[in-house]
Amino acid sequence: MKNIFIISQNTFRELLRNRVLYALLFFAAFLIILMIVLGQLSFTEQFRLSVSLGLASIHMCMAALTIFIGGSIVYREIDKLTILTVLVRPLSRAQFLMGKYIGFLQLMFVFALGFFTLFSLSLSFMGFNYNLIDFAIVFFGMCLEVMVLLAVTILFSTFSASFLTIIFTLCFFFIGHWSESLYELIKGSYDPGYSEVIKLAHILLPNLEVFNWRLQPMESFVTAASFGKAVVLSLLWTACCMQGATLIFRKRDFA
């Protein structure tokens, strides 16, 4: 546990010094505020539109940060061969990956808290009345999705370059959110081959829409059962991806 803690803290501090990260954060904050303001252009349902656009912007920003920044945290160590100086120490490859995962996850949780604060203050400034707990539930769902996305990103980064890792994870992200819709579409398809491919993808890939609770502030539809299901699925997929990443990483030769 000590080794994992050291790697995670080093990763956290290293990411905080990444200038590209701050550029993305500035753009994200600007986009969130812009979406909330654009919601005011509607003469009806201003709260609903502002919340929907704002939360959608935050969701895309958190996913982009996870995929584009997380896609390089392992590959950069391999590419620069700094991993050789790390693994000569009494540190297993599983501990190295877990430390990287936890360090980046800490950073994303800090960003989620920052986005949550910025979003709440923006709505208060515009005079909206809202339930803070509903928004906390929405952000918790986003954090669960980030946990899965980051584990998938690390899995891909153990056997591919940063660019390919980003491409693979983006495909995973979009298919995960569209799998339910695609599954509904195949019911009207007459092509058996197409139907079988979509069914297989629906079974093998997680349905990321189980973490999408952005309608909670307007409809309060998240039940205890759906909340518990999302938590369990997030932990299961994270564990499976990290275990797969560890198995692949152990077989790699960096010499």
Short mmCIF file of C-alpha atoms in Angstrom, two decimals:
data_model
loop_
_atom_site.label_atom_id
_atom_site.label_comp_id
_atom_site.label_asym_id
_atom_site.label_seq_id
_atom_site.Cartn_x
_atom_site.Cartn_y
_atom_site.Cartn_z
CA MET A 1 0.00 0.00 0.00
CA LYS A 2 2.87 2.36 0.71
CA ASN A 3 4.25 1.94 -2.82
CA ILE A 4 0.83 2.59 -4.35
CA PHE A 5 0.44 5.72 -2.22
CA ILE A 6 3.85 7.06 -3.30
CA ILE A 7 3.15 6.46 -7.01
CA SER A 8 -0.32 8.02 -6.73
CA GLN A 9 0.96 11.16 -5.04
CA ASN A 10 3.79 11.55 -7.54
CA THR A 11 1.28 11.14 -10.38
CA PHE A 12 -1.05 13.68 -8.81
CA ARG A 13 1.73 16.27 -8.44
CA GLU A 14 3.07 15.58 -11.93
CA LEU A 15 -0.35 16.13 -13.50
CA LEU A 16 -0.81 19.40 -11.61
CA ARG A 17 2.28 20.73 -13.43
CA ASN A 18 0.83 19.88 -16.86
CA ARG A 19 0.16 23.17 -18.68
CA VAL A 20 -2.07 21.51 -21.26
CA LEU A 21 -4.32 20.45 -18.41
CA TYR A 22 -4.90 24.04 -17.30
CA ALA A 23 -5.67 25.10 -20.86
CA LEU A 24 -8.33 22.40 -21.05
CA LEU A 25 -9.72 23.41 -17.66
CA PHE A 26 -9.98 27.05 -18.71
CA PHE A 27 -11.83 26.03 -21.86
CA ALA A 28 -14.09 23.73 -19.81
CA ALA A 29 -15.00 26.47 -17.33
CA PHE A 30 -15.70 28.89 -20.19
CA LEU A 31 -17.89 26.32 -21.95
CA ILE A 32 -19.88 25.55 -18.78
CA ILE A 33 -20.66 29.20 -18.12
CA LEU A 34 -21.46 29.76 -21.82
CA MET A 35 -23.95 26.88 -21.85
CA ILE A 36 -25.68 28.16 -18.72
CA VAL A 37 -25.94 31.65 -20.22
CA LEU A 38 -27.28 30.28 -23.52
CA GLY A 39 -30.04 28.61 -21.54
CA GLN A 40 -31.28 32.07 -20.64
CA LEU A 41 -32.15 32.73 -24.28
CA SER A 42 -35.20 30.52 -23.88
CA PHE A 43 -38.33 32.34 -22.76
CA THR A 44 -39.72 29.13 -21.25
CA GLU A 45 -38.08 26.45 -19.12
CA GLN A 46 -34.95 28.50 -18.57
CA PHE A 47 -33.89 26.41 -15.58
CA ARG A 48 -34.30 23.11 -17.43
CA LEU A 49 -32.38 24.29 -20.49
CA SER A 50 -29.56 25.91 -18.50
CA VAL A 51 -29.13 22.83 -16.32
CA SER A 52 -29.26 20.42 -19.27
CA LEU A 53 -26.69 22.35 -21.32
CA GLY A 54 -24.45 23.00 -18.33
CA LEU A 55 -24.39 19.40 -17.11
CA ALA A 56 -23.88 18.07 -20.65
CA SER A 57 -20.88 20.40 -21.00
CA ILE A 58 -19.41 19.23 -17.68
CA HIS A 59 -19.94 15.60 -18.65
CA MET A 60 -18.11 16.03 -21.97
CA CYS A 61 -15.30 18.00 -20.33
CA MET A 62 -14.70 15.36 -17.65
CA ALA A 63 -14.75 12.59 -20.25
CA ALA A 64 -12.34 14.52 -22.49
CA LEU A 65 -9.93 15.18 -19.62
CA THR A 66 -10.00 11.51 -18.63
CA ILE A 67 -9.42 10.23 -22.15
CA PHE A 68 -6.95 12.77 -23.55
CA ILE A 69 -4.83 13.28 -20.43
CA GLY A 70 -5.24 9.79 -19.00
CA GLY A 71 -4.22 8.25 -22.32
CA SER A 72 -0.62 9.34 -21.81
CA ILE A 73 0.08 8.78 -18.10
CA VAL A 74 1.35 5.22 -18.65
CA TYR A 75 2.65 5.49 -22.22
CA ARG A 76 4.76 8.54 -21.35
CA GLU A 77 6.64 6.50 -18.76
CA ILE A 78 7.23 3.75 -21.32
CA ASP A 79 8.19 6.09 -24.15
CA LYS A 80 10.75 8.00 -22.07
CA LEU A 81 11.98 4.76 -20.44
CA THR A 82 11.54 6.33 -17.01
CA ILE A 83 9.57 3.22 -16.12
CA LEU A 84 12.87 1.31 -15.97
CA THR A 85 14.06 3.44 -13.05
CA VAL A 86 10.73 2.90 -11.29
CA LEU A 87 10.44 -0.86 -11.70
CA VAL A 88 13.97 -1.59 -10.46
CA ARG A 89 12.70 -0.64 -7.03
CA PRO A 90 10.73 -3.07 -4.83
CA LEU A 91 7.56 -2.21 -6.76
CA SER A 92 5.33 -4.60 -8.70
CA ARG A 93 3.82 -3.66 -12.03
CA ALA A 94 0.35 -4.04 -10.55
CA GLN A 95 1.24 -1.49 -7.85
CA PHE A 96 2.61 0.87 -10.51
CA LEU A 97 -0.62 0.77 -12.53
CA MET A 98 -2.81 1.09 -9.45
CA GLY A 99 -0.77 4.05 -8.24
CA LYS A 100 -1.18 5.77 -11.61
CA TYR A 101 -4.90 5.03 -11.56
CA ILE A 102 -5.48 6.35 -8.04
CA GLY A 103 -3.34 9.45 -8.62
CA PHE A 104 -5.27 10.45 -11.74
CA LEU A 105 -8.58 9.59 -10.10
CA GLN A 106 -7.74 11.93 -7.21
CA LEU A 107 -7.18 14.72 -9.72
CA MET A 108 -10.49 14.04 -11.49
CA PHE A 109 -12.39 14.05 -8.19
CA VAL A 110 -10.86 17.45 -7.40
CA PHE A 111 -11.97 18.70 -10.82
CA ALA A 112 -15.46 17.28 -10.28
CA LEU A 113 -15.70 19.17 -7.00
CA GLY A 114 -14.50 22.34 -8.75
CA PHE A 115 -17.04 21.94 -11.57
CA PHE A 116 -19.76 21.24 -9.01
CA THR A 117 -18.91 24.43 -7.11
CA LEU A 118 -18.68 26.53 -10.30
CA PHE A 119 -21.97 25.18 -11.60
CA SER A 120 -23.82 25.71 -8.31
CA LEU A 121 -22.52 29.28 -7.93
CA SER A 122 -23.47 30.08 -11.53
CA LEU A 123 -27.05 28.90 -11.00
CA SER A 124 -27.30 30.82 -7.72
CA PHE A 125 -25.97 33.97 -9.39
CA MET A 126 -28.70 33.68 -12.02
CA GLY A 127 -31.38 33.38 -9.35
CA PHE A 128 -32.41 29.74 -9.82
CA ASN A 129 -33.75 27.68 -6.92
CA TYR A 130 -32.43 24.13 -6.88
CA ASN A 131 -31.80 21.12 -4.67
CA LEU A 132 -28.07 20.71 -4.06
CA ILE A 133 -28.46 16.98 -3.31
CA ASP A 134 -29.89 16.34 -6.78
CA PHE A 135 -26.82 17.90 -8.37
CA ALA A 136 -24.54 15.96 -6.02
CA ILE A 137 -26.18 12.73 -7.31
CA VAL A 138 -25.57 13.80 -10.91
CA PHE A 139 -21.89 14.51 -10.24
CA PHE A 140 -21.49 11.23 -8.38
CA GLY A 141 -22.75 9.42 -11.48
CA MET A 142 -20.19 11.29 -13.58
CA CYS A 143 -17.43 10.23 -11.16
CA LEU A 144 -18.52 6.58 -11.46
CA GLU A 145 -18.25 6.85 -15.23
CA VAL A 146 -14.82 8.47 -14.93
CA MET A 147 -13.67 5.50 -12.84
CA VAL A 148 -14.64 3.12 -15.65
CA LEU A 149 -13.26 5.32 -18.45
CA LEU A 150 -9.92 5.74 -16.71
CA ALA A 151 -9.58 1.99 -16.12
CA VAL A 152 -10.34 1.37 -19.81
CA THR A 153 -7.83 4.05 -20.81
CA ILE A 154 -5.10 2.44 -18.71
CA LEU A 155 -5.98 -0.99 -20.14
CA PHE A 156 -5.50 0.27 -23.71
CA SER A 157 -2.34 2.21 -22.80
CA THR A 158 -0.58 -0.99 -21.66
CA PHE A 159 -0.36 -2.26 -25.25
CA SER A 160 -0.78 0.78 -27.55
CA ALA A 161 0.56 4.28 -28.10
CA SER A 162 -1.17 7.38 -26.74
CA PHE A 163 -2.91 8.24 -30.01
CA LEU A 164 -4.36 4.74 -30.41
CA THR A 165 -5.33 4.66 -26.73
CA ILE A 166 -7.32 7.86 -27.20
CA ILE A 167 -9.02 6.50 -30.34
CA PHE A 168 -9.90 3.18 -28.69
CA THR A 169 -11.26 4.85 -25.56
CA LEU A 170 -13.29 7.37 -27.56
CA CYS A 171 -14.87 4.46 -29.44
CA PHE A 172 -15.57 2.74 -26.13
CA PHE A 173 -17.13 5.94 -24.76
CA PHE A 174 -19.47 6.55 -27.71
CA ILE A 175 -20.48 2.90 -28.08
CA GLY A 176 -21.10 2.71 -24.33
CA HIS A 177 -23.53 5.61 -24.54
CA TRP A 178 -25.14 4.52 -27.81
CA SER A 179 -25.32 0.77 -27.17
CA GLU A 180 -28.88 0.91 -25.80
CA SER A 181 -30.11 2.98 -28.75
CA LEU A 182 -28.31 0.72 -31.25
CA TYR A 183 -29.83 -2.31 -29.57
CA GLU A 184 -33.29 -0.84 -30.08
CA LEU A 185 -32.51 -0.09 -33.73
CA ILE A 186 -31.52 -3.67 -34.59
CA LYS A 187 -35.02 -4.87 -33.78
CA GLY A 188 -36.08 -3.43 -37.13
CA SER A 189 -33.01 -4.65 -39.02
CA TYR A 190 -33.22 -7.42 -41.61
CA ASP A 191 -29.45 -8.00 -41.69
CA PRO A 192 -28.64 -10.89 -39.28
CA GLY A 193 -24.91 -10.17 -39.36
CA TYR A 194 -25.40 -6.56 -38.30
CA SER A 195 -27.81 -7.62 -35.57
CA GLU A 196 -25.39 -10.18 -34.12
CA VAL A 197 -22.53 -7.64 -34.00
CA ILE A 198 -24.67 -5.10 -32.15
CA LYS A 199 -25.98 -7.76 -29.75
CA LEU A 200 -22.42 -8.87 -28.98
CA ALA A 201 -21.31 -5.27 -28.37
CA HIS A 202 -24.35 -4.74 -26.13
CA ILE A 203 -23.40 -7.77 -24.04
CA LEU A 204 -19.63 -7.20 -23.83
CA LEU A 205 -19.48 -3.43 -23.46
CA PRO A 206 -20.93 -1.59 -20.47
CA ASN A 207 -23.97 0.59 -20.88
CA LEU A 208 -22.55 3.93 -19.77
CA GLU A 209 -26.03 5.42 -19.73
CA VAL A 210 -26.56 3.81 -16.30
CA PHE A 211 -24.37 6.63 -14.95
CA ASN A 212 -26.28 9.34 -16.81
CA TRP A 213 -28.40 11.04 -14.17
CA ARG A 214 -28.49 14.52 -15.69
CA LEU A 215 -32.31 14.63 -15.53
CA GLN A 216 -32.26 14.15 -11.75
CA PRO A 217 -32.61 17.91 -10.92
CA MET A 218 -35.76 18.09 -13.06
CA GLU A 219 -37.38 14.67 -12.58
CA SER A 220 -35.76 13.05 -9.49
CA PHE A 221 -35.83 9.61 -11.14
CA VAL A 222 -32.75 8.00 -9.52
CA THR A 223 -33.91 5.22 -7.22
CA ALA A 224 -31.91 3.34 -4.59
CA ALA A 225 -31.86 0.29 -6.90
CA SER A 226 -30.47 2.20 -9.90
CA PHE A 227 -27.97 3.97 -7.63
CA GLY A 228 -26.72 0.66 -6.20
CA LYS A 229 -26.62 -0.97 -9.65
CA ALA A 230 -24.47 1.85 -11.01
CA VAL A 231 -22.01 1.62 -8.11
CA VAL A 232 -21.66 -2.17 -8.45
CA LEU A 233 -21.24 -2.03 -12.24
CA SER A 234 -18.64 0.71 -11.95
CA LEU A 235 -16.59 -1.28 -9.45
CA LEU A 236 -16.88 -4.50 -11.47
CA TRP A 237 -15.81 -2.95 -14.75
CA THR A 238 -13.00 -1.05 -13.08
CA ALA A 239 -11.72 -4.20 -11.41
CA CYS A 240 -11.91 -6.22 -14.66
CA CYS A 241 -10.11 -3.57 -16.71
CA MET A 242 -7.37 -3.05 -14.14
CA GLN A 243 -6.86 -6.79 -13.81
CA GLY A 244 -6.60 -7.09 -17.59
CA ALA A 245 -4.16 -4.17 -17.71
CA THR A 246 -2.01 -5.83 -15.03
CA LEU A 247 -1.88 -9.16 -16.90
CA ILE A 248 -0.81 -7.43 -20.14
CA PHE A 249 1.67 -5.13 -18.41
CA ARG A 250 3.42 -8.03 -16.68
CA LYS A 251 4.25 -9.59 -20.06
CA ARG A 252 5.76 -6.44 -21.56
CA ASP A 253 9.50 -6.15 -22.01
CA PHE A 254 10.82 -2.58 -21.72
CA ALA A 255 14.50 -3.35 -22.31
#
